[in-house]
Short mmCIF file of C-alpha atoms and ligand atoms in Angstrom, two decimals:
data_model
loop_
_atom_site.label_atom_id
_atom_site.label_comp_id
_atom_site.label_asym_id
_atom_site.label_seq_id
_atom_site.Cartn_x
_atom_site.Cartn_y
_atom_site.Cartn_z
CA MET A 1 100.84 118.40 118.43
CA LYS A 2 97.86 117.21 119.57
CA THR A 3 96.37 113.93 118.45
CA LYS A 4 92.72 114.19 118.11
CA GLN A 5 91.83 110.39 117.23
CA ASN A 6 93.97 107.73 116.27
CA ASP A 7 92.55 104.19 114.87
CA CYS A 8 94.93 101.42 114.90
CA ASN A 9 92.92 98.36 114.57
CA MET A 10 93.55 95.08 116.26
CA ASN A 11 96.06 94.00 113.93
CA ASN A 12 98.23 96.65 115.29
CA THR A 13 98.56 98.38 112.00
CA ILE A 14 97.98 102.44 111.53
CA THR A 15 95.18 103.30 109.21
CA THR A 16 94.13 106.54 109.90
CA VAL A 17 96.33 109.31 111.99
CA ASP A 18 95.02 112.53 112.99
CA ILE A 19 97.52 115.09 114.34
CA SER A 20 98.31 118.71 114.23
CA LEU A 21 100.96 120.39 113.75
CA PRO A 22 102.66 123.83 114.01
CA LYS A 23 102.63 125.96 111.40
CA GLN A 24 100.11 123.06 109.71
CA LYS A 25 98.30 124.41 107.10
CA SER A 26 96.39 121.68 105.22
CA VAL A 27 95.97 117.96 105.13
CA TYR A 28 95.73 115.54 102.43
CA LYS A 29 93.98 111.89 102.39
CA GLY A 30 95.73 109.91 100.04
CA LYS A 31 94.39 106.21 99.32
CA VAL A 32 97.39 105.29 101.34
CA ARG A 33 99.18 108.46 102.59
CA ASP A 34 98.27 111.36 104.93
CA VAL A 35 100.01 114.21 103.55
CA ILE A 36 100.37 117.22 105.96
CA ASN A 37 101.74 120.49 104.06
CA ILE A 38 103.74 122.56 106.73
CA ASP A 39 103.77 126.41 106.08
CA ASP A 40 103.51 125.80 102.04
CA ASP A 41 107.69 124.91 102.19
CA LEU A 42 107.35 121.45 103.79
CA LEU A 43 105.15 118.12 103.64
CA VAL A 44 105.04 115.18 106.35
CA MET A 45 103.72 112.25 105.05
CA ILE A 46 102.61 109.56 106.70
CA VAL A 47 102.73 106.50 105.10
CA THR A 48 99.81 104.00 106.61
CA ASP A 49 99.32 100.27 106.36
CA ARG A 50 96.17 101.23 104.46
CA ILE A 51 95.93 98.96 100.97
CA SER A 52 93.68 100.18 97.74
CA CYS A 53 93.11 98.21 95.24
CA PHE A 54 92.16 99.17 91.59
CA ASP A 55 91.60 102.73 93.18
CA VAL A 56 89.30 101.67 96.26
CA VAL A 57 90.94 101.74 99.87
CA LEU A 58 90.06 98.13 101.29
CA LEU A 59 88.71 97.40 104.41
CA ASN A 60 91.27 96.05 106.44
CA GLY A 61 94.97 97.88 106.69
CA ILE A 62 98.26 95.63 106.47
CA PRO A 63 100.63 95.23 109.51
CA TYR A 64 103.63 96.42 108.55
CA LYS A 65 103.06 97.93 105.05
CA GLY A 66 103.65 101.36 105.70
CA GLN A 67 106.78 101.29 106.90
CA VAL A 68 107.66 98.41 103.88
CA LEU A 69 106.79 101.13 101.20
CA ASN A 70 108.16 104.20 103.21
CA LEU A 71 111.59 102.57 104.08
CA LEU A 72 112.04 101.01 100.39
CA ALA A 73 111.16 104.54 99.27
CA ALA A 74 114.08 106.06 101.39
CA LYS A 75 116.12 103.68 100.15
CA PHE A 76 115.50 103.83 96.14
CA LEU A 77 115.44 107.80 96.58
CA GLU A 78 119.14 107.82 98.39
CA ASP A 79 120.31 104.93 95.47
CA THR A 80 119.15 107.73 92.46
CA ILE A 81 120.27 110.80 93.85
CA ASP A 82 123.24 111.13 91.21
CA ILE A 83 120.11 111.10 89.01
CA ILE A 84 117.99 113.71 89.98
CA PRO A 85 117.63 115.94 93.35
CA ASN A 86 114.86 114.44 95.53
CA TRP A 87 111.85 115.76 97.87
CA MET A 88 113.34 113.61 101.03
CA ILE A 89 114.77 115.56 103.71
CA ALA A 90 114.68 113.31 106.43
CA VAL A 91 113.01 109.67 107.71
CA PRO A 92 111.93 110.44 111.55
CA ASP A 93 109.99 107.30 111.88
CA PRO A 94 109.73 104.44 110.19
CA ASN A 95 105.98 105.30 108.66
CA VAL A 96 107.15 109.09 107.99
CA MET A 97 108.97 111.01 105.65
CA ILE A 98 109.95 114.79 105.51
CA GLY A 99 110.29 116.38 102.30
CA TYR A 100 110.25 119.51 100.22
CA LYS A 101 106.55 120.45 99.03
CA CYS A 102 106.96 120.64 95.39
CA VAL A 103 104.46 121.93 92.35
CA PRO A 104 103.37 118.41 91.21
CA PHE A 105 103.17 118.03 87.49
CA LYS A 106 99.87 117.03 86.46
CA VAL A 107 101.46 113.48 84.85
CA GLU A 108 102.55 109.99 86.16
CA MET A 109 105.29 109.25 84.47
CA ILE A 110 104.70 105.33 83.68
CA VAL A 111 107.83 102.91 82.36
CA ARG A 112 107.49 99.59 81.31
CA GLY A 113 109.97 97.21 80.50
CA TYR A 114 107.64 94.19 79.90
CA LEU A 115 103.69 93.65 78.79
CA SER A 116 102.39 93.45 81.73
CA GLY A 117 99.04 94.58 83.70
CA HIS A 118 97.06 97.58 82.32
CA ALA A 119 99.18 97.23 78.83
CA TRP A 120 98.67 93.98 78.86
CA ARG A 121 95.33 94.29 78.65
CA GLU A 122 94.94 96.88 76.20
CA TYR A 123 97.20 95.08 74.26
CA LYS A 124 94.63 91.94 74.33
CA THR A 125 91.84 93.75 72.88
CA GLY A 126 94.04 94.24 69.69
CA LYS A 127 95.34 97.56 70.10
CA ARG A 128 99.17 97.91 68.85
CA ALA A 129 99.64 101.28 70.02
CA LEU A 130 99.61 102.77 74.04
CA CYS A 131 99.77 106.25 74.59
CA GLY A 132 100.78 107.21 71.50
CA VAL A 133 103.94 104.19 71.43
CA LYS A 134 103.89 101.45 69.26
CA LEU A 135 104.01 98.02 70.11
CA PRO A 136 105.11 95.16 67.98
CA ASP A 137 102.86 92.10 66.89
CA ASN A 138 103.16 88.63 68.67
CA LEU A 139 103.85 89.22 72.24
CA ASN A 140 102.35 87.41 75.12
CA GLU A 141 101.78 88.64 78.42
CA ASN A 142 104.47 89.42 80.48
CA ASP A 143 107.22 89.42 77.81
CA LYS A 144 110.08 91.73 77.68
CA LEU A 145 109.17 94.85 75.50
CA PRO A 146 112.30 95.56 72.85
CA ALA A 147 113.48 98.52 75.55
CA PRO A 148 111.40 100.00 78.03
CA ILE A 149 108.65 102.46 77.09
CA ILE A 150 106.89 105.35 78.95
CA THR A 151 103.05 105.55 78.92
CA PRO A 152 101.92 108.22 80.84
CA THR A 153 98.84 108.76 82.81
CA THR A 154 96.55 112.60 83.42
CA LYS A 155 96.85 112.86 87.47
CA ALA A 156 93.63 113.21 87.95
CA ASP A 157 92.08 115.50 91.27
CA VAL A 158 89.72 112.67 91.16
CA GLY A 159 88.21 109.89 89.35
CA HIS A 160 90.71 107.42 87.89
CA ASP A 161 93.85 108.50 85.88
CA GLU A 162 93.54 108.04 82.44
CA ASP A 163 96.31 107.33 79.51
CA ILE A 164 97.72 110.43 77.46
CA SER A 165 100.15 110.13 75.14
CA ARG A 166 103.06 112.87 74.72
CA GLU A 167 101.53 114.46 71.84
CA ASN A 168 98.62 115.34 73.90
CA ILE A 169 100.42 116.43 77.31
CA LEU A 170 102.45 119.23 75.11
CA LYS A 171 99.20 120.02 72.91
CA GLN A 172 96.78 120.45 76.47
CA GLY A 173 100.08 121.83 77.39
CA LEU A 174 99.94 119.98 80.73
CA VAL A 175 103.93 120.23 80.58
CA SER A 176 106.14 122.27 78.80
CA GLU A 177 107.80 120.85 76.23
CA GLU A 178 111.37 121.83 77.44
CA ASP A 179 110.14 120.23 80.66
CA TYR A 180 108.72 116.98 79.34
CA ARG A 181 112.24 115.81 77.66
CA LEU A 182 113.79 115.65 81.21
CA LEU A 183 111.05 114.53 82.53
CA GLU A 184 111.19 111.36 80.10
CA SER A 185 115.08 111.52 80.08
CA TYR A 186 114.49 111.07 84.40
CA SER A 187 112.53 108.65 84.13
CA LEU A 188 114.00 106.23 81.88
CA ALA A 189 117.33 106.65 83.97
CA LEU A 190 115.53 105.73 87.22
CA PHE A 191 114.04 103.00 85.75
CA GLU A 192 117.49 102.00 84.16
CA ARG A 193 118.73 102.25 87.61
CA GLY A 194 116.05 100.46 89.28
CA ALA A 195 115.97 97.67 87.14
CA ARG A 196 119.60 97.18 87.71
CA LEU A 197 119.34 97.48 91.69
CA ALA A 198 116.22 95.00 91.21
CA ALA A 199 118.70 92.55 88.83
CA GLU A 200 121.09 92.50 91.72
CA LYS A 201 118.73 90.93 93.96
CA GLY A 202 117.65 88.47 91.99
CA LEU A 203 114.30 90.30 90.70
CA ILE A 204 112.69 92.04 87.86
CA LEU A 205 111.50 95.43 87.88
CA VAL A 206 108.54 94.97 85.53
CA ASP A 207 106.82 98.44 85.42
CA THR A 208 106.92 101.47 87.75
CA LYS A 209 105.21 104.84 87.84
CA TYR A 210 107.30 108.03 88.77
CA GLU A 211 106.15 111.33 89.90
CA PHE A 212 107.83 115.13 89.36
CA GLY A 213 107.74 118.31 90.60
CA LYS A 214 109.15 121.70 90.92
CA TYR A 215 110.32 123.33 93.88
CA ARG A 216 110.11 127.12 94.37
CA ASP A 217 108.78 127.25 90.56
CA ASN A 218 112.69 126.21 89.64
CA ASP A 219 113.86 123.02 89.66
CA ILE A 220 112.37 119.86 88.56
CA TYR A 221 112.62 117.42 91.65
CA LEU A 222 111.64 113.28 91.90
CA ILE A 223 108.64 113.58 94.49
CA ASP A 224 106.15 110.64 96.37
CA GLU A 225 107.27 107.01 96.70
CA ILE A 226 109.47 105.38 93.86
CA HIS A 227 110.17 101.58 93.71
CA THR A 228 108.00 100.34 95.56
CA PRO A 229 105.77 97.25 95.50
CA ASP A 230 102.56 100.00 95.22
CA SER A 231 104.06 102.01 92.43
CA SER A 232 105.56 99.04 90.82
CA ARG A 233 105.39 95.88 89.75
CA TYR A 234 108.32 92.87 90.60
CA PHE A 235 108.63 89.53 89.28
CA TYR A 236 110.75 86.86 90.91
CA ALA A 237 113.86 86.58 88.05
CA ASP A 238 115.16 83.17 89.22
CA GLY A 239 112.59 80.30 86.71
CA TYR A 240 111.20 83.65 84.01
CA PRO A 241 112.09 82.15 80.90
CA GLU A 242 111.04 78.66 81.88
CA ARG A 243 107.35 80.26 82.99
CA GLN A 244 106.76 82.76 79.89
CA ASN A 245 108.20 79.36 77.58
CA LYS A 246 105.94 77.67 79.07
CA GLY A 247 102.90 80.10 79.60
CA GLU A 248 102.58 80.22 82.93
CA PRO A 249 102.03 83.05 85.23
CA GLN A 250 104.79 85.05 86.69
CA LYS A 251 105.68 84.81 90.21
CA GLN A 252 104.59 88.11 91.35
CA LEU A 253 105.10 90.04 94.88
CA SER A 254 102.68 91.74 96.88
CA LYS A 255 100.20 94.22 95.43
CA GLU A 256 99.70 91.91 92.53
CA PHE A 257 98.92 88.90 94.98
CA ALA A 258 95.94 91.36 96.63
CA ARG A 259 94.67 92.21 93.14
CA GLN A 260 94.21 88.76 91.88
CA TRP A 261 92.38 87.77 95.46
CA LEU A 262 90.03 90.41 95.23
CA ILE A 263 89.31 89.65 91.02
CA GLU A 264 89.11 85.84 92.36
CA ASN A 265 86.46 87.10 94.63
CA GLY A 266 84.28 88.98 92.13
CA PHE A 267 85.84 92.48 93.27
CA GLN A 268 87.00 94.53 90.24
CA GLY A 269 86.49 98.07 91.41
CA LYS A 270 83.37 98.48 89.64
CA ASP A 271 80.73 101.13 90.54
CA GLY A 272 78.13 98.52 92.81
CA GLN A 273 80.61 95.87 93.50
CA GLN A 274 81.19 94.98 97.16
CA ILE A 275 84.57 95.27 98.89
CA PRO A 276 85.09 91.37 100.10
CA GLU A 277 86.40 91.55 103.70
CA MET A 278 89.85 89.77 103.78
CA GLY A 279 90.51 87.15 106.38
CA GLU A 280 92.85 87.47 109.33
CA SER A 281 95.18 84.84 107.52
CA PHE A 282 94.72 86.38 104.27
CA ILE A 283 96.24 89.88 105.89
CA SER A 284 98.83 88.13 107.31
CA SER A 285 100.05 86.43 104.11
CA VAL A 286 99.86 90.04 102.14
CA SER A 287 101.61 91.43 105.22
CA GLU A 288 104.44 88.58 104.90
CA ARG A 289 104.62 89.22 101.00
CA TYR A 290 105.40 93.04 101.66
CA ILE A 291 107.91 91.64 103.82
CA GLU A 292 109.73 89.23 101.46
CA LEU A 293 109.63 92.19 99.07
CA PHE A 294 111.58 94.52 101.30
CA GLU A 295 114.15 92.08 102.17
CA ASN A 296 114.90 90.30 98.90
CA LEU A 297 114.88 94.01 97.61
CA THR A 298 117.08 95.22 100.17
CA GLY A 299 119.49 91.78 101.01
CA GLU A 300 118.63 92.69 104.97
CA PRO A 301 115.73 91.80 107.25
CA PHE A 302 113.09 93.45 107.46
CA ILE A 303 113.17 94.78 111.59
CA ARG A 304 109.59 94.97 113.09
CA THR A 305 109.36 97.80 114.72
CA GLU A 306 107.15 98.25 117.55
CA VAL A 307 103.44 98.39 116.91
CA SER A 308 101.49 98.45 120.34
CA ASP A 309 101.13 102.23 119.88
CA ILE A 310 102.13 103.49 116.58
CA SER A 311 99.77 106.61 116.53
CA GLN A 312 101.99 107.82 119.42
CA ARG A 313 105.51 106.54 118.60
CA ILE A 314 104.71 108.52 115.23
CA GLU A 315 103.68 111.78 116.91
CA ASN A 316 106.34 111.74 119.26
CA ASN A 317 108.89 110.88 116.34
CA ILE A 318 107.42 114.01 114.20
CA ASN A 319 107.85 116.17 117.16
CA GLN A 320 111.28 115.39 118.03
CA PHE A 321 112.46 116.11 114.00
CA PHE A 322 110.53 119.78 114.74
CA ILE A 323 112.41 120.63 117.94
CA THR A 324 115.74 119.34 116.58
CA LYS A 325 115.24 121.40 113.43
CA GLN A 326 114.04 124.59 115.27
CA GLN A 327 117.41 124.39 117.60
CA THR A 328 119.72 124.02 114.78
CA THR A 329 118.23 126.45 112.77
CA ILE A 330 118.03 129.62 115.06
N1 ADP B 401 107.37 116.44 97.58
C1 ADP B 401 105.82 116.39 97.28
N2 ADP B 401 105.31 117.72 96.90
C2 ADP B 401 103.88 117.74 96.53
N3 ADP B 401 102.85 116.85 96.54
C3 ADP B 401 103.77 115.63 96.85
C4 ADP B 401 105.11 115.32 97.05
N4 ADP B 401 104.98 114.05 97.23
C5 ADP B 401 104.42 113.53 97.27
N5 ADP B 401 102.84 113.91 96.61
C6 ADP B 401 101.27 113.87 96.69
O1 ADP B 401 101.28 113.27 97.56
C7 ADP B 401 100.18 112.35 97.44
C8 ADP B 401 100.57 111.18 98.36
O2 ADP B 401 99.63 110.05 98.88
P1 ADP B 401 99.09 108.93 98.12
O3 ADP B 401 98.48 108.48 99.30
O4 ADP B 401 100.18 108.26 96.73
O5 ADP B 401 97.46 109.54 97.35
P2 ADP B 401 96.96 109.65 96.06
O6 ADP B 401 95.78 108.88 96.49
O7 ADP B 401 96.65 110.84 95.84
O8 ADP B 401 97.69 108.80 95.21
C9 ADP B 401 99.84 112.08 96.23
O9 ADP B 401 99.02 113.11 95.53
C10 ADP B 401 101.46 112.82 95.49
O10 ADP B 401 101.35 113.52 94.34
MG1 MG B 402 99.58 107.69 95.03
#
């Protein structure tokens, strides 16, 4: 394994990793994660400290964000294994997950328990149906929905993901009806579990996104990250009804905080808008929010892993995983 060029900026964050592994076939650089395809069978996913808002990657990394996301995803994949099998095999490093490479379904399953974010923005314009799902009248922002709803989006190769109805998913043949029924029931069962786990820790799981894939053309697996602050919205449960009654904003965690700051600084991800530079103190406050959410959700203190040479640490740990694997499979 050879490191060509790695970039850790002055904050000890990891924003770019460039490693090559034996049997490596290709690398996909996502907005947040670098995904290495090993022999079309495994994926090595390096969760960096990059942050994306409105589908745009910001200029600075957020210290410990990668670790928070990866360790939370690992915890919740473990906590839901009785509902559906998932892609995770190992977490050889706090920033790395290794698992089965699946063929992703071309839709993302978004489950909403509350009327927030994109759903609220649509509702506010007068729409009373989202992705073909009817919504009652007289709801306010962040109100609880009568029951959780699924509002899928297409999984675009380039550009923004778009809302799509169940009907169109089936009509366009993106997913077969038989498989789609399973995706729906898995998504609702996962959301129920996620909401319960959050509630046990004094948090509300507002909405979240799931991705599924097929492993070896056969079983449906849960893939990607789940219930992380990048794929979900969380509120503090304490004081939620009082804030709703007074029409006050809810106490949000992590990413929403960064989004809000960008909007205040004139950025909504539209063409031609310049990405504002986050100052040191703002970066560390975002980092603190991620860590706070980790500690709230797990009920455990967040252990700050040594970050003086993150790239080397990651490389060594991945290497060790494959050496051990080789020894045990011979
Ligand atoms: N087990 C898996 N098999 C195949 N693809 C996966 C798996 N888990 C996650 N992915 C894909 O890896 C990518 C993760 O990188 P991310 O930074 O989230 O990228 P993106 O910008 O595409 O959202 C996503 O495109 C996700 O669909
Ligand atoms: Mg993603």
